[in-house]
Structures are given as C-alpha cells and as structure tokens.
Amino acid sequence: MNDQAIILFAHGARDPDWAAPFGIIQQQLQAARPQVQVMLAFQDFMTPTLEAAVAQSAAQGAKRIVLVPLFMAQGGHLKQDLPLLVGKIRQQHPQLELQVMPAIGDAPEILRAITDWVLRGASYT
Amino acid sequence: MNDQAIILFAHGARDPDWAAPFGIIQQQLQAARPQVQVMLAFQDFMTPTLEAAVAQSAAQGAKRIVLVPLFMAQGGHLKQDLPLLVGKIRQQHPQLELQVMPAIGDAPEILRAITDWVLRGASYT
C-alpha cells in the first residue's frame, strides 16, 4: 500500500518555467521510489499549496510524509513561516507522521556539488 | 597577477544567517582557486550589491569576472532583473569580460545531487 509521500516544497514564482527544475527532481525521485507519492507544493504564486498537497496525499492514503523545503538557505521562510504552517498541518492531520528536511544549503554534499559545478563552468585563461 | 574574479550572486534575506551556505561555497572556491578573487553579492537585504562587488573587483585589478547566480531556478530575477543589471554593469565597465553562469537548477548534476540527498535523508520504514 502506498502510505508514504515526499512533498517538495519550493518558493514559487510568477514565471511558470521557474518550476521546471523542481519537476525534474520530482521525476527522479518518483523513478527511484515508484511506490511513494512524490508531489510538488509551493509557498507563493504557484499551486498546490503545502496544505493542499498534504491533504491530497493523506486522502490518497499517505500516513508518513517527508517534507523537503527546496530553499537555498534558512531565512524567514524556513525559520518562521514553515514551522507555523507545519504546526497547522499537524493539527489538521494529527494521524500523519511528518518529517521535515533541512534546507539545501545545510547539506555539505550539495554545497560541494555547487562549488565543483562553478569550478567546471568558470573557464579561466 | 590577480585579474580574475568569481562573484556569487544570491537573493539575500533579512536574516543574517541566511548567507551562511553561500559563505561556505565562497570559501571552497577560494581554497580551490587561491589566485582568483571570490566575492559574494546580493540582490536584496544584504550587501554588497552586484554593482558594488563588480566595482570592487575591477578596482582590485579584475579583468574577467564569472558571475554565478546562486538561484534555484530561472524566474523574473534571472530572466528580467539580472540581464538589466548586467547590461548596466557592462556599460559601467566596458573593459571587463563578464561571463554569466546559468541557474543552479539548470545544472543536471546539481539536480541529481539534490535527488540523491533527498533519497538518503528521507528514511522509510
């Protein structure tokens, strides 16, 4: 039974193309974990909201959700807004187990991947 | 002679801690390229601005600058605001060679690193 979900939570933007990289990550995760629901959710400008994505996951049988904030770093969005939103979601869905991952910039391996990418891309004479 | 620079250009935030991951990338790049000036610049809330960072690099002898927008994806900031700003900078410093890298989310290896990090971090029963 499909009782696990991953929700990728991104900032959102007015430009619809903005979401493309997050869609690629979603597809890669879905390919690696075909039995898990993998969804996108957005804070602003784009839909679904995080609350709507959680409600949809729960309606489809999710009992455990991993929430991945695809933000570069910990600022007001992750330190203040997200905990409030997660608190509200926990009240709405007390039966759900909710794991919140850190920001991308908290992962040393991703910072290293960015550094290496800059070193490869920045061509020097 | 130190005539090359890398400027890491990030969104900025009110929370000073937000810049920490970008500082780590800066240090890693500086360690890998000790002869290159590696600087941070911000669009909003934090300083220096991109214009100020370019002016400082140029004043310190930079002739070629690689500009790295540390944004997750291409939206209004990178598609509209940044080209205008880069155009202005090219007019201010016509002698500078300026290379602008794509967004982080345009790099397949970084998307893959994020996917792998989520797979490692999201623990399943």
PDB file of C-alpha atoms in Angstrom:
ATOM      1  CA  MET A   1       0.000   0.000   0.000  1.00  0.00           C
ATOM      2  CA  ASN A   2       1.164   3.451  -0.920  1.00  0.00           C
ATOM      3  CA  ASP A   3       1.297   5.056   2.508  1.00  0.00           C
ATOM      4  CA  GLN A   4       4.418   7.176   2.077  1.00  0.00           C
ATOM      5  CA  ALA A   5       4.778  10.530   0.356  1.00  0.00           C
ATOM      6  CA  ILE A   6       7.506  13.034  -0.431  1.00  0.00           C
ATOM      7  CA  ILE A   7       6.431  16.644  -0.864  1.00  0.00           C
ATOM      8  CA  LEU A   8       8.948  19.005  -2.452  1.00  0.00           C
ATOM      9  CA  PHE A   9       8.153  22.479  -1.146  1.00  0.00           C
ATOM     10  CA  ALA A  10       9.501  25.381  -3.195  1.00  0.00           C
ATOM     11  CA  HIS A  11       9.135  29.147  -3.051  1.00  0.00           C
ATOM     12  CA  GLY A  12       7.198  29.582  -6.283  1.00  0.00           C
ATOM     13  CA  ALA A  13       7.411  32.399  -8.840  1.00  0.00           C
ATOM     14  CA  ARG A  14       5.230  34.231 -11.329  1.00  0.00           C
ATOM     15  CA  ASP A  15       7.098  32.674 -14.269  1.00  0.00           C
ATOM     16  CA  PRO A  16       5.698  29.153 -14.928  1.00  0.00           C
ATOM     17  CA  ASP A  17       9.100  27.998 -16.291  1.00  0.00           C
ATOM     18  CA  TRP A  18      10.553  28.572 -12.829  1.00  0.00           C
ATOM     19  CA  ALA A  19       9.171  25.260 -11.578  1.00  0.00           C
ATOM     20  CA  ALA A  20      10.950  23.156 -14.234  1.00  0.00           C
ATOM     21  CA  PRO A  21      13.987  22.082 -12.138  1.00  0.00           C
ATOM     22  CA  PHE A  22      11.700  21.033  -9.290  1.00  0.00           C
ATOM     23  CA  GLY A  23       9.697  18.943 -11.758  1.00  0.00           C
ATOM     24  CA  ILE A  24      12.906  17.176 -12.780  1.00  0.00           C
ATOM     25  CA  ILE A  25      13.769  16.388  -9.142  1.00  0.00           C
ATOM     26  CA  GLN A  26      10.208  15.127  -8.685  1.00  0.00           C
ATOM     27  CA  GLN A  27      10.562  12.793 -11.685  1.00  0.00           C
ATOM     28  CA  GLN A  28      13.933  11.490 -10.495  1.00  0.00           C
ATOM     29  CA  LEU A  29      12.561  10.759  -7.028  1.00  0.00           C
ATOM     30  CA  GLN A  30       9.450   9.126  -8.480  1.00  0.00           C
ATOM     31  CA  ALA A  31      11.610   6.912 -10.697  1.00  0.00           C
ATOM     32  CA  ALA A  32      13.761   5.902  -7.716  1.00  0.00           C
ATOM     33  CA  ARG A  33      10.774   5.303  -5.398  1.00  0.00           C
ATOM     34  CA  PRO A  34       7.865   4.203  -7.618  1.00  0.00           C
ATOM     35  CA  GLN A  35       5.810   3.130  -4.587  1.00  0.00           C
ATOM     36  CA  VAL A  36       5.985   6.589  -2.951  1.00  0.00           C
ATOM     37  CA  GLN A  37       3.785   9.554  -3.857  1.00  0.00           C
ATOM     38  CA  VAL A  38       6.094  12.401  -4.897  1.00  0.00           C
ATOM     39  CA  MET A  39       4.442  15.801  -5.123  1.00  0.00           C
ATOM     40  CA  LEU A  40       5.366  19.451  -5.548  1.00  0.00           C
ATOM     41  CA  ALA A  41       3.957  22.253  -3.404  1.00  0.00           C
ATOM     42  CA  PHE A  42       4.613  25.983  -3.383  1.00  0.00           C
ATOM     43  CA  GLN A  43       4.610  28.822  -0.916  1.00  0.00           C
ATOM     44  CA  ASP A  44       3.586  31.592  -3.319  1.00  0.00           C
ATOM     45  CA  PHE A  45       2.424  32.222  -6.883  1.00  0.00           C
ATOM     46  CA  MET A  46       2.071  28.530  -7.810  1.00  0.00           C
ATOM     47  CA  THR A  47      -0.216  25.697  -6.733  1.00  0.00           C
ATOM     48  CA  PRO A  48      -0.817  23.443  -4.907  1.00  0.00           C
ATOM     49  CA  THR A  49      -0.127  24.999  -1.532  1.00  0.00           C
ATOM     50  CA  LEU A  50       1.613  22.812   1.035  1.00  0.00           C
ATOM     51  CA  GLU A  51      -1.655  22.351   2.922  1.00  0.00           C
ATOM     52  CA  ALA A  52      -3.435  21.231  -0.259  1.00  0.00           C
ATOM     53  CA  ALA A  53      -0.624  18.828  -1.180  1.00  0.00           C
ATOM     54  CA  VAL A  54      -0.652  17.263   2.299  1.00  0.00           C
ATOM     55  CA  ALA A  55      -4.449  16.947   2.216  1.00  0.00           C
ATOM     56  CA  GLN A  56      -4.264  15.260  -1.195  1.00  0.00           C
ATOM     57  CA  SER A  57      -1.512  12.875  -0.025  1.00  0.00           C
ATOM     58  CA  ALA A  58      -3.494  11.987   3.079  1.00  0.00           C
ATOM     59  CA  ALA A  59      -6.663  11.466   1.016  1.00  0.00           C
ATOM     60  CA  GLN A  60      -4.687   9.058  -1.184  1.00  0.00           C
ATOM     61  CA  GLY A  61      -3.640   7.089   1.879  1.00  0.00           C
ATOM     62  CA  ALA A  62      -0.324   8.633   2.929  1.00  0.00           C
ATOM     63  CA  LYS A  63       0.487   8.010   6.586  1.00  0.00           C
ATOM     64  CA  ARG A  64       4.035   9.309   6.544  1.00  0.00           C
ATOM     65  CA  ILE A  65       5.173  12.388   4.622  1.00  0.00           C
ATOM     66  CA  VAL A  66       8.699  13.660   4.106  1.00  0.00           C
ATOM     67  CA  LEU A  67       8.603  17.396   3.526  1.00  0.00           C
ATOM     68  CA  VAL A  68      11.603  18.728   1.571  1.00  0.00           C
ATOM     69  CA  PRO A  69      11.982  22.522   1.548  1.00  0.00           C
ATOM     70  CA  LEU A  70      13.803  23.242  -1.716  1.00  0.00           C
ATOM     71  CA  PHE A  71      15.166  26.548  -0.479  1.00  0.00           C
ATOM     72  CA  MET A  72      18.819  27.515  -0.733  1.00  0.00           C
ATOM     73  CA  ALA A  73      19.140  28.639   2.874  1.00  0.00           C
ATOM     74  CA  GLN A  74      17.402  29.136   6.204  1.00  0.00           C
ATOM     75  CA  GLY A  75      15.757  32.536   6.365  1.00  0.00           C
ATOM     76  CA  GLY A  76      12.365  33.821   7.409  1.00  0.00           C
ATOM     77  CA  HIS A  77      10.529  31.425   5.082  1.00  0.00           C
ATOM     78  CA  LEU A  78      12.007  28.328   6.699  1.00  0.00           C
ATOM     79  CA  LYS A  79      12.569  29.598  10.238  1.00  0.00           C
ATOM     80  CA  GLN A  80       9.259  31.365  10.822  1.00  0.00           C
ATOM     81  CA  ASP A  81       6.702  30.683   8.071  1.00  0.00           C
ATOM     82  CA  LEU A  82       7.280  26.964   7.587  1.00  0.00           C
ATOM     83  CA  PRO A  83       7.116  25.926  11.284  1.00  0.00           C
ATOM     84  CA  LEU A  84       3.813  27.794  11.615  1.00  0.00           C
ATOM     85  CA  LEU A  85       2.482  26.063   8.505  1.00  0.00           C
ATOM     86  CA  VAL A  86       3.720  22.663   9.663  1.00  0.00           C
ATOM     87  CA  GLY A  87       2.118  23.239  13.084  1.00  0.00           C
ATOM     88  CA  LYS A  88      -1.183  23.977  11.383  1.00  0.00           C
ATOM     89  CA  ILE A  89      -0.853  20.873   9.192  1.00  0.00           C
ATOM     90  CA  ARG A  90      -0.109  18.688  12.223  1.00  0.00           C
ATOM     91  CA  GLN A  91      -3.319  19.954  13.836  1.00  0.00           C
ATOM     92  CA  GLN A  92      -5.274  19.270  10.641  1.00  0.00           C
ATOM     93  CA  HIS A  93      -3.777  15.779  10.243  1.00  0.00           C
ATOM     94  CA  PRO A  94      -2.815  14.517  13.726  1.00  0.00           C
ATOM     95  CA  GLN A  95      -2.546  10.949  12.413  1.00  0.00           C
ATOM     96  CA  LEU A  96       0.189  11.830   9.897  1.00  0.00           C
ATOM     97  CA  GLU A  97       3.855  11.300  10.596  1.00  0.00           C
ATOM     98  CA  LEU A  98       5.641  14.336   9.181  1.00  0.00           C
ATOM     99  CA  GLN A  99       9.421  14.562   8.681  1.00  0.00           C
ATOM    100  CA  VAL A 100      10.819  17.960   7.697  1.00  0.00           C
ATOM    101  CA  MET A 101      14.203  18.001   5.989  1.00  0.00           C
ATOM    102  CA  PRO A 102      16.664  20.913   6.313  1.00  0.00           C
ATOM    103  CA  ALA A 103      17.426  23.481   3.611  1.00  0.00           C
ATOM    104  CA  ILE A 104      19.517  22.507   0.605  1.00  0.00           C
ATOM    105  CA  GLY A 105      22.313  24.788   1.807  1.00  0.00           C
ATOM    106  CA  ASP A 106      22.526  22.791   5.047  1.00  0.00           C
ATOM    107  CA  ALA A 107      23.705  19.745   3.091  1.00  0.00           C
ATOM    108  CA  PRO A 108      27.523  19.776   2.739  1.00  0.00           C
ATOM    109  CA  GLU A 109      27.391  17.424  -0.264  1.00  0.00           C
ATOM    110  CA  ILE A 110      25.140  19.830  -2.170  1.00  0.00           C
ATOM    111  CA  LEU A 111      27.341  22.836  -1.369  1.00  0.00           C
ATOM    112  CA  ARG A 112      30.296  20.810  -2.627  1.00  0.00           C
ATOM    113  CA  ALA A 113      28.377  19.900  -5.813  1.00  0.00           C
ATOM    114  CA  ILE A 114      27.680  23.599  -6.390  1.00  0.00           C
ATOM    115  CA  THR A 115      31.342  24.507  -5.797  1.00  0.00           C
ATOM    116  CA  ASP A 116      32.509  21.814  -8.229  1.00  0.00           C
ATOM    117  CA  TRP A 117      29.963  22.939 -10.816  1.00  0.00           C
ATOM    118  CA  VAL A 118      31.196  26.530 -10.568  1.00  0.00           C
ATOM    119  CA  LEU A 119      34.812  25.342 -10.922  1.00  0.00           C
ATOM    120  CA  ARG A 120      33.909  23.365 -14.055  1.00  0.00           C
ATOM    121  CA  GLY A 121      31.787  26.158 -15.531  1.00  0.00           C
ATOM    122  CA  ALA A 122      34.046  29.098 -14.818  1.00  0.00           C
ATOM    123  CA  SER A 123      36.621  28.868 -17.570  1.00  0.00           C
ATOM    124  CA  TYR A 124      39.963  30.550 -16.957  1.00  0.00           C
ATOM    125  CA  THR A 125      42.503  31.637 -19.459  1.00  0.00           C
TER     126      THR A 125
ATOM    127  CA  MET B   1      48.513  38.957 -11.356  1.00  0.00           C
ATOM    128  CA  ASN B   2      45.084  38.554  -9.887  1.00  0.00           C
ATOM    129  CA  ASP B   3      42.942  39.574 -12.842  1.00  0.00           C
ATOM    130  CA  GLN B   4      40.148  37.034 -12.464  1.00  0.00           C
ATOM    131  CA  ALA B   5      37.171  37.120 -10.133  1.00  0.00           C
ATOM    132  CA  ILE B   6      34.179  34.970  -9.287  1.00  0.00           C
ATOM    133  CA  ILE B   7      31.136  36.745  -7.877  1.00  0.00           C
ATOM    134  CA  LEU B   8      28.485  34.583  -6.254  1.00  0.00           C
ATOM    135  CA  PHE B   9      25.198  36.444  -6.621  1.00  0.00           C
ATOM    136  CA  ALA B  10      22.418  35.413  -4.226  1.00  0.00           C
ATOM    137  CA  HIS B  11      18.945  36.698  -3.481  1.00  0.00           C
ATOM    138  CA  GLY B  12      19.605  37.929   0.052  1.00  0.00           C
ATOM    139  CA  ALA B  13      17.302  37.835   3.089  1.00  0.00           C
ATOM    140  CA  ARG B  14      16.587  39.786   6.255  1.00  0.00           C
ATOM    141  CA  ASP B  15      18.046  37.004   8.420  1.00  0.00           C
ATOM    142  CA  PRO B  16      21.879  37.330   8.526  1.00  0.00           C
ATOM    143  CA  ASP B  17      22.246  33.544   8.994  1.00  0.00           C
ATOM    144  CA  TRP B  18      20.714  33.068   5.547  1.00  0.00           C
ATOM    145  CA  ALA B  19      24.031  33.861   3.856  1.00  0.00           C
ATOM    146  CA  ALA B  20      25.965  31.098   5.643  1.00  0.00           C
ATOM    147  CA  PRO B  21      25.776  28.423   2.889  1.00  0.00           C
ATOM    148  CA  PHE B  22      26.929  30.960   0.310  1.00  0.00           C
ATOM    149  CA  GLY B  23      29.885  31.809   2.551  1.00  0.00           C
ATOM    150  CA  ILE B  24      30.846  28.127   2.605  1.00  0.00           C
ATOM    151  CA  ILE B  25      30.728  27.925  -1.204  1.00  0.00           C
ATOM    152  CA  GLN B  26      32.839  31.094  -1.334  1.00  0.00           C
ATOM    153  CA  GLN B  27      35.452  29.543   0.977  1.00  0.00           C
ATOM    154  CA  GLN B  28      35.557  26.302  -1.011  1.00  0.00           C
ATOM    155  CA  LEU B  29      36.048  28.193  -4.281  1.00  0.00           C
ATOM    156  CA  GLN B  30      38.694  30.426  -2.726  1.00  0.00           C
ATOM    157  CA  ALA B  31      40.567  27.365  -1.441  1.00  0.00           C
ATOM    158  CA  ALA B  32      40.430  25.756  -4.897  1.00  0.00           C
ATOM    159  CA  ARG B  33      41.431  28.949  -6.748  1.00  0.00           C
ATOM    160  CA  PRO B  34      43.641  30.960  -4.360  1.00  0.00           C
ATOM    161  CA  GLN B  35      44.707  33.304  -7.178  1.00  0.00           C
ATOM    162  CA  VAL B  36      41.130  34.317  -8.029  1.00  0.00           C
ATOM    163  CA  GLN B  37      39.073  36.901  -6.123  1.00  0.00           C
ATOM    164  CA  VAL B  38      35.920  35.170  -4.889  1.00  0.00           C
ATOM    165  CA  MET B  39      33.197  37.504  -3.650  1.00  0.00           C
ATOM    166  CA  LEU B  40      29.571  37.404  -2.576  1.00  0.00           C
ATOM    167  CA  ALA B  41      26.945  39.866  -3.795  1.00  0.00           C
ATOM    168  CA  PHE B  42      23.235  40.137  -3.102  1.00  0.00           C
ATOM    169  CA  GLN B  43      20.126  41.365  -4.842  1.00  0.00           C
ATOM    170  CA  ASP B  44      18.206  42.462  -1.758  1.00  0.00           C
ATOM    171  CA  PHE B  45      18.532  42.955   2.001  1.00  0.00           C
ATOM    172  CA  MET B  46      22.279  42.202   2.139  1.00  0.00           C
ATOM    173  CA  THR B  47      25.408  43.904   0.863  1.00  0.00           C
ATOM    174  CA  PRO B  48      27.400  44.341  -1.274  1.00  0.00           C
ATOM    175  CA  THR B  49      25.158  44.789  -4.303  1.00  0.00           C
ATOM    176  CA  LEU B  50      26.309  43.194  -7.539  1.00  0.00           C
ATOM    177  CA  GLU B  51      27.338  46.594  -8.906  1.00  0.00           C
ATOM    178  CA  ALA B  52      29.433  47.311  -5.800  1.00  0.00           C
ATOM    179  CA  ALA B  53      31.077  43.872  -5.917  1.00  0.00           C
ATOM    180  CA  VAL B  54      31.975  44.290  -9.602  1.00  0.00           C
ATOM    181  CA  ALA B  55      33.352  47.792  -8.955  1.00  0.00           C
ATOM    182  CA  GLN B  56      35.466  46.453  -6.086  1.00  0.00           C
ATOM    183  CA  SER B  57      36.760  43.543  -8.185  1.00  0.00           C
ATOM    184  CA  ALA B  58      37.620  45.892 -11.038  1.00  0.00           C
ATOM    185  CA  ALA B  59      39.353  48.317  -8.647  1.00  0.00           C
ATOM    186  CA  GLN B  60      41.431  45.378  -7.394  1.00  0.00           C
ATOM    187  CA  GLY B  61      42.506  44.588 -10.938  1.00  0.00           C
ATOM    188  CA  ALA B  62      39.950  42.062 -12.171  1.00  0.00           C
ATOM    189  CA  LYS B  63      39.697  41.960 -15.953  1.00  0.00           C
ATOM    190  CA  ARG B  64      37.483  38.895 -16.223  1.00  0.00           C
ATOM    191  CA  ILE B  65      34.586  38.132 -13.889  1.00  0.00           C
ATOM    192  CA  VAL B  66      32.491  34.990 -13.695  1.00  0.00           C
ATOM    193  CA  LEU B  67      29.079  35.831 -12.295  1.00  0.00           C
ATOM    194  CA  VAL B  68      27.326  32.886 -10.636  1.00  0.00           C
ATOM    195  CA  PRO B  69      23.642  33.432  -9.836  1.00  0.00           C
ATOM    196  CA  LEU B  70      23.001  31.162  -6.849  1.00  0.00           C
ATOM    197  CA  PHE B  71      19.281  30.935  -7.532  1.00  0.00           C
ATOM    198  CA  MET B  72      17.403  27.660  -7.693  1.00  0.00           C
ATOM    199  CA  ALA B  73      15.636  28.422 -10.956  1.00  0.00           C
ATOM    200  CA  GLN B  74      15.084  30.910 -13.755  1.00  0.00           C
ATOM    201  CA  GLY B  75      12.291  33.315 -12.895  1.00  0.00           C
ATOM    202  CA  GLY B  76      11.841  37.069 -13.052  1.00  0.00           C
ATOM    203  CA  HIS B  77      15.005  37.710 -11.018  1.00  0.00           C
ATOM    204  CA  LEU B  78      17.267  35.916 -13.509  1.00  0.00           C
ATOM    205  CA  LYS B  79      15.306  36.468 -16.728  1.00  0.00           C
ATOM    206  CA  GLN B  80      14.456  40.157 -16.338  1.00  0.00           C
ATOM    207  CA  ASP B  81      16.270  41.811 -13.425  1.00  0.00           C
ATOM    208  CA  LEU B  82      19.709  40.269 -13.878  1.00  0.00           C
ATOM    209  CA  PRO B  83      20.115  40.983 -17.631  1.00  0.00           C
ATOM    210  CA  LEU B  84      19.201  44.638 -16.973  1.00  0.00           C
ATOM    211  CA  LEU B  85      21.722  44.796 -14.150  1.00  0.00           C
ATOM    212  CA  VAL B  86      24.422  43.062 -16.219  1.00  0.00           C
ATOM    213  CA  GLY B  87      23.744  45.473 -19.097  1.00  0.00           C
ATOM    214  CA  LYS B  88      24.237  48.394 -16.746  1.00  0.00           C
ATOM    215  CA  ILE B  89      27.446  46.857 -15.387  1.00  0.00           C
ATOM    216  CA  ARG B  90      28.796  46.308 -18.920  1.00  0.00           C
ATOM    217  CA  GLN B  91      28.217  49.997 -19.640  1.00  0.00           C
ATOM    218  CA  GLN B  92      29.955  50.978 -16.392  1.00  0.00           C
ATOM    219  CA  HIS B  93      32.906  48.643 -17.048  1.00  0.00           C
ATOM    220  CA  PRO B  94      33.240  48.193 -20.823  1.00  0.00           C
ATOM    221  CA  GLN B  95      36.756  46.813 -20.387  1.00  0.00           C
ATOM    222  CA  LEU B  96      35.583  43.876 -18.243  1.00  0.00           C
ATOM    223  CA  GLU B  97      34.957  40.432 -19.651  1.00  0.00           C
ATOM    224  CA  LEU B  98      31.835  39.154 -17.912  1.00  0.00           C
ATOM    225  CA  GLN B  99      30.666  35.528 -18.018  1.00  0.00           C
ATOM    226  CA  VAL B 100      27.219  34.795 -16.549  1.00  0.00           C
ATOM    227  CA  MET B 101      26.543  31.229 -15.460  1.00  0.00           C
ATOM    228  CA  PRO B 102      23.053  29.663 -15.554  1.00  0.00           C
ATOM    229  CA  ALA B 103      20.858  28.964 -12.520  1.00  0.00           C
ATOM    230  CA  ILE B 104      21.722  26.093 -10.197  1.00  0.00           C
ATOM    231  CA  GLY B 105      18.583  24.256 -11.299  1.00  0.00           C
ATOM    232  CA  ASP B 106      19.855  24.303 -14.889  1.00  0.00           C
ATOM    233  CA  ALA B 107      22.749  22.022 -13.887  1.00  0.00           C
ATOM    234  CA  PRO B 108      21.720  18.348 -14.187  1.00  0.00           C
ATOM    235  CA  GLU B 109      24.476  17.242 -11.792  1.00  0.00           C
ATOM    236  CA  ILE B 110      23.139  19.523  -9.051  1.00  0.00           C
ATOM    237  CA  LEU B 111      19.555  18.345  -9.533  1.00  0.00           C
ATOM    238  CA  ARG B 112      20.871  14.785  -9.280  1.00  0.00           C
ATOM    239  CA  ALA B 113      22.787  15.680  -6.091  1.00  0.00           C
ATOM    240  CA  ILE B 114      19.574  17.092  -4.596  1.00  0.00           C
ATOM    241  CA  THR B 115      17.610  13.985  -5.588  1.00  0.00           C
ATOM    242  CA  ASP B 116      20.239  11.698  -4.036  1.00  0.00           C
ATOM    243  CA  TRP B 117      20.305  13.800  -0.870  1.00  0.00           C
ATOM    244  CA  VAL B 118      16.519  13.547  -0.527  1.00  0.00           C
ATOM    245  CA  LEU B 119      16.702   9.774  -1.060  1.00  0.00           C
ATOM    246  CA  ARG B 120      19.351   9.468   1.653  1.00  0.00           C
ATOM    247  CA  GLY B 121      17.545  11.814   4.055  1.00  0.00           C
ATOM    248  CA  ALA B 122      14.027  10.528   3.636  1.00  0.00           C
ATOM    249  CA  SER B 123      14.005   7.418   5.794  1.00  0.00           C
ATOM    250  CA  TYR B 124      11.386   4.811   5.006  1.00  0.00           C
ATOM    251  CA  THR B 125      10.030   2.099   7.220  1.00  0.00           C
TER     252      THR B 125
END
